[in-house]
Amino acid sequence: MLEKHPRAYVEQRQRAGTIDTAGVRMLREWGLGEVLAGDPIPDSAVGFYIDGEAMPIDVDDAEESLYCPQQVLVRNLTDVFLRDGGDLRYEAKDVSLHGINDERPLVSYRDGDGTERAVECDFIAGCDGFHGVSRSSIPASALTEYSHTYGYNWLSVLAAVPTNPSGMAIHSRGLAGMIPRGPHATRVYLQCPVDDTPSSGPTSASGANWKPGSGPPSRPARSPTSGSCRCAAWSTTR
């Protein structure tokens, strides 16, 4: 397994992560119940509101679902993977895929010391996202891309403050959410028009709905991200 970032970066980067009942049961059945422990999220009010009215949320088997930030789950899974003899190589740079339609494809990379290395594979699992090297290595003749744009953007802020309350609200002007990213971090989302920018300030549609929280941003407000989804399908003879 190759990872371009250092281990400390991967294990500390704030991420979302709600594990539903099926996921909790699956991990326990596989003997991995230990990866669900650590860094619990403090209890806080959770709500879902439509036009200011609280909506009831009925969750079956709620006692078996839990909130576990993704970075905590990744950290715990990494501990188990390495403990059981897994091969995980951090700080892999200049990753390239070779012979992906061959019987023995090859992945080349440069390690943290600058040494060029290669791994011979039975299969390559490209889990590096839409902008990663795996998708771009697939021949255009074998790749089909699908996309859908929803016509709105998100303004997102990562704040160094516990999430209380947590939840989402839908209004005629859009959706807003406060989602925990750990015991002392919150990701705040605010829907805004596609032509809105962070420089629009309090006069914008998003700024007019913004109420500052009690904690400072731990990461600056980033440019609104498009409300869109993309996926790719790869056809192969292997």
PDB file of C-alpha atoms in Angstrom:
ATOM      1  CA  MET A   1       0.000   0.000   0.000  1.00  0.00           C
ATOM      2  CA  LEU A   2       1.417   3.379  -1.041  1.00  0.00           C
ATOM      3  CA  GLU A   3       0.573   6.707   0.626  1.00  0.00           C
ATOM      4  CA  LYS A   4       2.037  10.034  -0.494  1.00  0.00           C
ATOM      5  CA  HIS A   5       1.783  11.797   2.888  1.00  0.00           C
ATOM      6  CA  PRO A   6       3.681  11.101   6.148  1.00  0.00           C
ATOM      7  CA  ARG A   7       1.895   8.918   8.671  1.00  0.00           C
ATOM      8  CA  ALA A   8       1.450  11.786  11.150  1.00  0.00           C
ATOM      9  CA  TYR A   9      -0.359  13.857   8.510  1.00  0.00           C
ATOM     10  CA  VAL A  10      -2.757  11.029   7.639  1.00  0.00           C
ATOM     11  CA  GLU A  11      -3.615  10.307  11.262  1.00  0.00           C
ATOM     12  CA  GLN A  12      -4.207  13.940  12.263  1.00  0.00           C
ATOM     13  CA  ARG A  13      -6.051  15.342   9.255  1.00  0.00           C
ATOM     14  CA  GLN A  14      -9.608  16.070  10.384  1.00  0.00           C
ATOM     15  CA  ARG A  15     -12.235  13.995   8.581  1.00  0.00           C
ATOM     16  CA  ALA A  16     -15.883  13.062   8.948  1.00  0.00           C
ATOM     17  CA  GLY A  17     -16.975   9.592   9.931  1.00  0.00           C
ATOM     18  CA  THR A  18     -20.254   8.087  11.066  1.00  0.00           C
ATOM     19  CA  ILE A  19     -20.239   4.301  11.145  1.00  0.00           C
ATOM     20  CA  ASP A  20     -23.716   2.848  10.797  1.00  0.00           C
ATOM     21  CA  THR A  21     -25.009  -0.303  12.448  1.00  0.00           C
ATOM     22  CA  ALA A  22     -24.035  -2.541   9.530  1.00  0.00           C
ATOM     23  CA  GLY A  23     -20.493  -1.183   9.557  1.00  0.00           C
ATOM     24  CA  VAL A  24     -20.093  -1.636  13.305  1.00  0.00           C
ATOM     25  CA  ARG A  25     -21.390  -5.209  13.125  1.00  0.00           C
ATOM     26  CA  MET A  26     -19.144  -6.019  10.153  1.00  0.00           C
ATOM     27  CA  LEU A  27     -15.988  -4.803  11.892  1.00  0.00           C
ATOM     28  CA  ARG A  28     -16.861  -6.729  15.041  1.00  0.00           C
ATOM     29  CA  GLU A  29     -17.639  -9.901  13.089  1.00  0.00           C
ATOM     30  CA  TRP A  30     -14.250  -9.609  11.397  1.00  0.00           C
ATOM     31  CA  GLY A  31     -12.558  -9.380  14.788  1.00  0.00           C
ATOM     32  CA  LEU A  32     -11.768  -5.684  14.360  1.00  0.00           C
ATOM     33  CA  GLY A  33     -13.917  -4.248  17.130  1.00  0.00           C
ATOM     34  CA  GLU A  34     -10.815  -2.619  18.623  1.00  0.00           C
ATOM     35  CA  VAL A  35     -10.578  -0.142  15.727  1.00  0.00           C
ATOM     36  CA  LEU A  36     -13.827   1.503  16.853  1.00  0.00           C
ATOM     37  CA  ALA A  37     -12.327   2.735  20.123  1.00  0.00           C
ATOM     38  CA  GLY A  38     -10.579   5.997  20.960  1.00  0.00           C
ATOM     39  CA  ASP A  39     -11.115   9.753  20.729  1.00  0.00           C
ATOM     40  CA  PRO A  40     -14.861   9.687  21.416  1.00  0.00           C
ATOM     41  CA  ILE A  41     -17.035  12.604  20.414  1.00  0.00           C
ATOM     42  CA  PRO A  42     -18.642  14.282  23.465  1.00  0.00           C
ATOM     43  CA  ASP A  43     -22.402  13.924  23.654  1.00  0.00           C
ATOM     44  CA  SER A  44     -24.162  16.915  22.133  1.00  0.00           C
ATOM     45  CA  ALA A  45     -27.574  17.755  20.838  1.00  0.00           C
ATOM     46  CA  VAL A  46     -28.164  16.477  17.317  1.00  0.00           C
ATOM     47  CA  GLY A  47     -30.883  18.047  15.237  1.00  0.00           C
ATOM     48  CA  PHE A  48     -32.388  18.170  11.791  1.00  0.00           C
ATOM     49  CA  TYR A  49     -34.454  21.248  11.024  1.00  0.00           C
ATOM     50  CA  ILE A  50     -36.684  22.275   8.139  1.00  0.00           C
ATOM     51  CA  ASP A  51     -37.659  25.942   8.045  1.00  0.00           C
ATOM     52  CA  GLY A  52     -36.811  26.245  11.728  1.00  0.00           C
ATOM     53  CA  GLU A  53     -38.911  23.269  12.828  1.00  0.00           C
ATOM     54  CA  ALA A  54     -37.134  20.367  14.500  1.00  0.00           C
ATOM     55  CA  MET A  55     -37.775  17.065  12.748  1.00  0.00           C
ATOM     56  CA  PRO A  56     -37.726  13.756  14.625  1.00  0.00           C
ATOM     57  CA  ILE A  57     -35.045  11.262  13.616  1.00  0.00           C
ATOM     58  CA  ASP A  58     -35.875   7.599  14.123  1.00  0.00           C
ATOM     59  CA  VAL A  59     -32.813   5.351  13.831  1.00  0.00           C
ATOM     60  CA  ASP A  60     -33.116   1.589  14.153  1.00  0.00           C
ATOM     61  CA  ASP A  61     -30.473  -0.056  16.330  1.00  0.00           C
ATOM     62  CA  ALA A  62     -29.012   3.345  17.156  1.00  0.00           C
ATOM     63  CA  GLU A  63     -27.071   1.843  20.043  1.00  0.00           C
ATOM     64  CA  GLU A  64     -24.839   0.002  17.561  1.00  0.00           C
ATOM     65  CA  SER A  65     -24.058   2.946  15.307  1.00  0.00           C
ATOM     66  CA  LEU A  66     -21.407   5.414  16.427  1.00  0.00           C
ATOM     67  CA  TYR A  67     -19.512   8.500  15.450  1.00  0.00           C
ATOM     68  CA  CYS A  68     -15.840   7.774  14.808  1.00  0.00           C
ATOM     69  CA  PRO A  69     -13.854  10.449  12.945  1.00  0.00           C
ATOM     70  CA  GLN A  70     -12.317   8.994   9.818  1.00  0.00           C
ATOM     71  CA  GLN A  71      -8.773   9.873  10.880  1.00  0.00           C
ATOM     72  CA  VAL A  72      -9.281   7.873  14.094  1.00  0.00           C
ATOM     73  CA  LEU A  73     -10.629   4.865  12.198  1.00  0.00           C
ATOM     74  CA  VAL A  74      -7.732   5.084   9.712  1.00  0.00           C
ATOM     75  CA  ARG A  75      -5.218   5.342  12.562  1.00  0.00           C
ATOM     76  CA  ASN A  76      -6.652   2.309  14.336  1.00  0.00           C
ATOM     77  CA  LEU A  77      -6.912   0.253  11.128  1.00  0.00           C
ATOM     78  CA  THR A  78      -3.314   1.190  10.309  1.00  0.00           C
ATOM     79  CA  ASP A  79      -2.135  -0.033  13.714  1.00  0.00           C
ATOM     80  CA  VAL A  80      -3.832  -3.387  13.168  1.00  0.00           C
ATOM     81  CA  PHE A  81      -2.659  -3.658   9.549  1.00  0.00           C
ATOM     82  CA  LEU A  82       0.996  -3.052  10.451  1.00  0.00           C
ATOM     83  CA  ARG A  83       0.809  -5.207  13.563  1.00  0.00           C
ATOM     84  CA  ASP A  84      -0.382  -8.126  11.446  1.00  0.00           C
ATOM     85  CA  GLY A  85       2.439  -7.757   8.940  1.00  0.00           C
ATOM     86  CA  GLY A  86       0.923  -5.370   6.396  1.00  0.00           C
ATOM     87  CA  ASP A  87       3.205  -3.443   4.031  1.00  0.00           C
ATOM     88  CA  LEU A  88       2.313   0.264   4.081  1.00  0.00           C
ATOM     89  CA  ARG A  89       4.785   2.723   2.556  1.00  0.00           C
ATOM     90  CA  TYR A  90       4.408   6.412   3.419  1.00  0.00           C
ATOM     91  CA  GLU A  91       5.780   9.448   1.551  1.00  0.00           C
ATOM     92  CA  ALA A  92       5.624   7.708  -1.832  1.00  0.00           C
ATOM     93  CA  LYS A  93       6.217  10.314  -4.543  1.00  0.00           C
ATOM     94  CA  ASP A  94       6.069  10.276  -8.351  1.00  0.00           C
ATOM     95  CA  VAL A  95       3.830   7.216  -8.437  1.00  0.00           C
ATOM     96  CA  SER A  96       3.335   5.717 -11.910  1.00  0.00           C
ATOM     97  CA  LEU A  97       1.351   2.728 -13.134  1.00  0.00           C
ATOM     98  CA  HIS A  98       2.752   0.453 -15.831  1.00  0.00           C
ATOM     99  CA  GLY A  99       1.197  -2.367 -17.842  1.00  0.00           C
ATOM    100  CA  ILE A 100      -2.201  -2.116 -16.184  1.00  0.00           C
ATOM    101  CA  ASN A 101      -3.677  -4.560 -18.721  1.00  0.00           C
ATOM    102  CA  ASP A 102      -0.817  -7.043 -18.342  1.00  0.00           C
ATOM    103  CA  GLU A 103      -0.836 -10.136 -16.162  1.00  0.00           C
ATOM    104  CA  ARG A 104       1.726  -8.573 -13.797  1.00  0.00           C
ATOM    105  CA  PRO A 105       1.236  -4.770 -13.685  1.00  0.00           C
ATOM    106  CA  LEU A 106       3.890  -2.603 -12.056  1.00  0.00           C
ATOM    107  CA  VAL A 107       3.764   0.445  -9.782  1.00  0.00           C
ATOM    108  CA  SER A 108       6.867   2.614  -9.574  1.00  0.00           C
ATOM    109  CA  TYR A 109       7.499   5.375  -7.033  1.00  0.00           C
ATOM    110  CA  ARG A 110      10.172   7.343  -5.188  1.00  0.00           C
ATOM    111  CA  ASP A 111      10.396   6.809  -1.425  1.00  0.00           C
ATOM    112  CA  GLY A 112      11.049   9.355   1.304  1.00  0.00           C
ATOM    113  CA  ASP A 113      14.820   9.038   0.815  1.00  0.00           C
ATOM    114  CA  GLY A 114      14.538   9.713  -2.905  1.00  0.00           C
ATOM    115  CA  THR A 115      15.222   6.110  -3.902  1.00  0.00           C
ATOM    116  CA  GLU A 116      13.305   4.856  -6.938  1.00  0.00           C
ATOM    117  CA  ARG A 117      11.397   1.653  -6.253  1.00  0.00           C
ATOM    118  CA  ALA A 118       8.882  -0.605  -8.005  1.00  0.00           C
ATOM    119  CA  VAL A 119       6.237  -3.076  -6.872  1.00  0.00           C
ATOM    120  CA  GLU A 120       5.102  -5.964  -9.068  1.00  0.00           C
ATOM    121  CA  CYS A 121       1.380  -6.648  -8.599  1.00  0.00           C
ATOM    122  CA  ASP A 122      -1.357  -9.151  -9.311  1.00  0.00           C
ATOM    123  CA  PHE A 123      -3.851  -6.276  -9.397  1.00  0.00           C
ATOM    124  CA  ILE A 124      -3.691  -2.529  -8.777  1.00  0.00           C
ATOM    125  CA  ALA A 125      -6.398  -0.928  -6.635  1.00  0.00           C
ATOM    126  CA  GLY A 126      -6.385   2.780  -7.424  1.00  0.00           C
ATOM    127  CA  CYS A 127      -7.893   4.464  -4.333  1.00  0.00           C
ATOM    128  CA  ASP A 128      -6.432   7.923  -4.904  1.00  0.00           C
ATOM    129  CA  GLY A 129      -9.586   9.735  -6.025  1.00  0.00           C
ATOM    130  CA  PHE A 130     -10.710  11.517  -9.168  1.00  0.00           C
ATOM    131  CA  HIS A 131      -7.552  13.623  -9.449  1.00  0.00           C
ATOM    132  CA  GLY A 132      -5.154  10.773  -8.638  1.00  0.00           C
ATOM    133  CA  VAL A 133      -2.684   9.037 -10.906  1.00  0.00           C
ATOM    134  CA  SER A 134      -4.792   5.855 -11.150  1.00  0.00           C
ATOM    135  CA  ARG A 135      -7.699   7.371 -13.076  1.00  0.00           C
ATOM    136  CA  SER A 136      -5.404   9.351 -15.350  1.00  0.00           C
ATOM    137  CA  SER A 137      -3.535   6.122 -16.208  1.00  0.00           C
ATOM    138  CA  ILE A 138      -6.645   4.465 -17.647  1.00  0.00           C
ATOM    139  CA  PRO A 139      -6.753   4.682 -21.460  1.00  0.00           C
ATOM    140  CA  ALA A 140      -9.360   7.142 -22.739  1.00  0.00           C
ATOM    141  CA  SER A 141     -10.831   4.392 -24.914  1.00  0.00           C
ATOM    142  CA  ALA A 142     -11.654   2.323 -21.818  1.00  0.00           C
ATOM    143  CA  LEU A 143     -12.842   5.135 -19.539  1.00  0.00           C
ATOM    144  CA  THR A 144     -16.372   6.497 -19.202  1.00  0.00           C
ATOM    145  CA  GLU A 145     -16.933   9.488 -16.906  1.00  0.00           C
ATOM    146  CA  TYR A 146     -20.259  10.553 -15.416  1.00  0.00           C
ATOM    147  CA  SER A 147     -20.925  13.901 -13.739  1.00  0.00           C
ATOM    148  CA  HIS A 148     -23.821  15.895 -12.367  1.00  0.00           C
ATOM    149  CA  THR A 149     -23.754  19.530 -11.218  1.00  0.00           C
ATOM    150  CA  TYR A 150     -26.435  20.622  -8.759  1.00  0.00           C
ATOM    151  CA  GLY A 151     -26.170  24.373  -9.324  1.00  0.00           C
ATOM    152  CA  TYR A 152     -24.916  25.533  -5.919  1.00  0.00           C
ATOM    153  CA  ASN A 153     -21.657  25.791  -3.987  1.00  0.00           C
ATOM    154  CA  TRP A 154     -20.519  25.207  -0.422  1.00  0.00           C
ATOM    155  CA  LEU A 155     -18.671  27.550   1.882  1.00  0.00           C
ATOM    156  CA  SER A 156     -16.795  25.404   4.382  1.00  0.00           C
ATOM    157  CA  VAL A 157     -14.850  26.325   7.523  1.00  0.00           C
ATOM    158  CA  LEU A 158     -12.941  24.029   9.876  1.00  0.00           C
ATOM    159  CA  ALA A 159     -13.156  25.542  13.377  1.00  0.00           C
ATOM    160  CA  ALA A 160     -11.238  24.574  16.511  1.00  0.00           C
ATOM    161  CA  VAL A 161     -14.347  24.243  18.697  1.00  0.00           C
ATOM    162  CA  PRO A 162     -16.478  21.292  19.904  1.00  0.00           C
ATOM    163  CA  THR A 163     -19.633  20.691  17.900  1.00  0.00           C
ATOM    164  CA  ASN A 164     -22.581  21.616  20.078  1.00  0.00           C
ATOM    165  CA  PRO A 165     -25.145  21.423  18.746  1.00  0.00           C
ATOM    166  CA  SER A 166     -24.465  19.267  15.716  1.00  0.00           C
ATOM    167  CA  GLY A 167     -26.893  18.801  12.887  1.00  0.00           C
ATOM    168  CA  MET A 168     -28.260  20.224   9.662  1.00  0.00           C
ATOM    169  CA  ALA A 169     -30.917  22.744   8.733  1.00  0.00           C
ATOM    170  CA  ILE A 170     -32.798  23.206   5.458  1.00  0.00           C
ATOM    171  CA  HIS A 171     -34.329  26.555   4.591  1.00  0.00           C
ATOM    172  CA  SER A 172     -35.703  28.218   1.486  1.00  0.00           C
ATOM    173  CA  ARG A 173     -32.303  29.917   1.152  1.00  0.00           C
ATOM    174  CA  GLY A 174     -30.373  26.664   1.322  1.00  0.00           C
ATOM    175  CA  LEU A 175     -28.770  24.208   3.715  1.00  0.00           C
ATOM    176  CA  ALA A 176     -26.371  24.721   6.627  1.00  0.00           C
ATOM    177  CA  GLY A 177     -24.643  22.176   8.828  1.00  0.00           C
ATOM    178  CA  MET A 178     -22.339  21.794  11.822  1.00  0.00           C
ATOM    179  CA  ILE A 179     -20.619  18.399  11.753  1.00  0.00           C
ATOM    180  CA  PRO A 180     -18.059  17.101  14.293  1.00  0.00           C
ATOM    181  CA  ARG A 181     -14.539  16.366  13.062  1.00  0.00           C
ATOM    182  CA  GLY A 182     -13.220  15.215  16.410  1.00  0.00           C
ATOM    183  CA  PRO A 183     -13.764  16.125  20.073  1.00  0.00           C
ATOM    184  CA  HIS A 184     -12.408  19.647  19.537  1.00  0.00           C
ATOM    185  CA  ALA A 185     -13.100  20.409  15.883  1.00  0.00           C
ATOM    186  CA  THR A 186     -16.160  21.306  13.820  1.00  0.00           C
ATOM    187  CA  ARG A 187     -16.748  21.526  10.095  1.00  0.00           C
ATOM    188  CA  VAL A 188     -19.301  24.210   9.259  1.00  0.00           C
ATOM    189  CA  TYR A 189     -21.074  24.114   5.884  1.00  0.00           C
ATOM    190  CA  LEU A 190     -23.142  26.849   4.307  1.00  0.00           C
ATOM    191  CA  GLN A 191     -24.829  26.577   0.924  1.00  0.00           C
ATOM    192  CA  CYS A 192     -24.277  29.565  -1.345  1.00  0.00           C
ATOM    193  CA  PRO A 193     -24.900  30.624  -4.960  1.00  0.00           C
ATOM    194  CA  VAL A 194     -22.481  29.465  -7.644  1.00  0.00           C
ATOM    195  CA  ASP A 195     -21.370  33.034  -8.316  1.00  0.00           C
ATOM    196  CA  ASP A 196     -20.645  33.724  -4.634  1.00  0.00           C
ATOM    197  CA  THR A 197     -17.010  33.998  -3.461  1.00  0.00           C
ATOM    198  CA  PRO A 198     -15.320  34.321  -0.050  1.00  0.00           C
ATOM    199  CA  SER A 199     -14.475  37.926  -0.926  1.00  0.00           C
ATOM    200  CA  SER A 200     -18.180  38.749  -1.234  1.00  0.00           C
ATOM    201  CA  GLY A 201     -18.257  39.248   2.527  1.00  0.00           C
ATOM    202  CA  PRO A 202     -21.355  39.921   4.640  1.00  0.00           C
ATOM    203  CA  THR A 203     -23.257  41.427   1.725  1.00  0.00           C
ATOM    204  CA  SER A 204     -23.424  38.088  -0.042  1.00  0.00           C
ATOM    205  CA  ALA A 205     -26.251  35.587   0.307  1.00  0.00           C
ATOM    206  CA  SER A 206     -24.024  33.284   2.314  1.00  0.00           C
ATOM    207  CA  GLY A 207     -22.601  36.062   4.493  1.00  0.00           C
ATOM    208  CA  ALA A 208     -26.079  37.343   5.331  1.00  0.00           C
ATOM    209  CA  ASN A 209     -26.914  33.958   6.881  1.00  0.00           C
ATOM    210  CA  TRP A 210     -23.635  33.462   8.708  1.00  0.00           C
ATOM    211  CA  LYS A 211     -23.475  33.597  12.500  1.00  0.00           C
ATOM    212  CA  PRO A 212     -19.933  33.340  13.914  1.00  0.00           C
ATOM    213  CA  GLY A 213     -19.289  30.453  16.289  1.00  0.00           C
ATOM    214  CA  SER A 214     -17.365  30.501  19.542  1.00  0.00           C
ATOM    215  CA  GLY A 215     -14.148  29.060  18.158  1.00  0.00           C
ATOM    216  CA  PRO A 216     -11.491  30.380  15.795  1.00  0.00           C
ATOM    217  CA  PRO A 217     -11.022  28.810  12.357  1.00  0.00           C
ATOM    218  CA  SER A 218      -8.238  26.222  12.422  1.00  0.00           C
ATOM    219  CA  ARG A 219      -8.157  26.396   8.644  1.00  0.00           C
ATOM    220  CA  PRO A 220      -9.077  29.497   6.616  1.00  0.00           C
ATOM    221  CA  ALA A 221     -12.391  29.595   4.833  1.00  0.00           C
ATOM    222  CA  ARG A 222     -11.748  27.997   1.483  1.00  0.00           C
ATOM    223  CA  SER A 223     -13.257  28.831  -1.873  1.00  0.00           C
ATOM    224  CA  PRO A 224     -16.747  27.417  -2.263  1.00  0.00           C
ATOM    225  CA  THR A 225     -16.714  23.937  -3.743  1.00  0.00           C
ATOM    226  CA  SER A 226     -19.139  22.977  -6.456  1.00  0.00           C
ATOM    227  CA  GLY A 227     -22.183  20.940  -5.592  1.00  0.00           C
ATOM    228  CA  SER A 228     -21.387  18.148  -7.994  1.00  0.00           C
ATOM    229  CA  CYS A 229     -20.536  14.476  -8.142  1.00  0.00           C
ATOM    230  CA  ARG A 230     -18.283  12.579 -10.489  1.00  0.00           C
ATOM    231  CA  CYS A 231     -17.486   8.935 -11.060  1.00  0.00           C
ATOM    232  CA  ALA A 232     -15.649   6.885 -13.638  1.00  0.00           C
ATOM    233  CA  ALA A 233     -16.166   3.396 -15.043  1.00  0.00           C
ATOM    234  CA  TRP A 234     -13.294   1.368 -16.492  1.00  0.00           C
ATOM    235  CA  SER A 235     -13.858  -1.501 -18.900  1.00  0.00           C
ATOM    236  CA  THR A 236     -11.071  -4.037 -19.324  1.00  0.00           C
ATOM    237  CA  THR A 237     -10.549  -7.485 -20.774  1.00  0.00           C
ATOM    238  CA  ARG A 238      -8.639  -8.743 -17.734  1.00  0.00           C
TER     239      ARG A 238
END
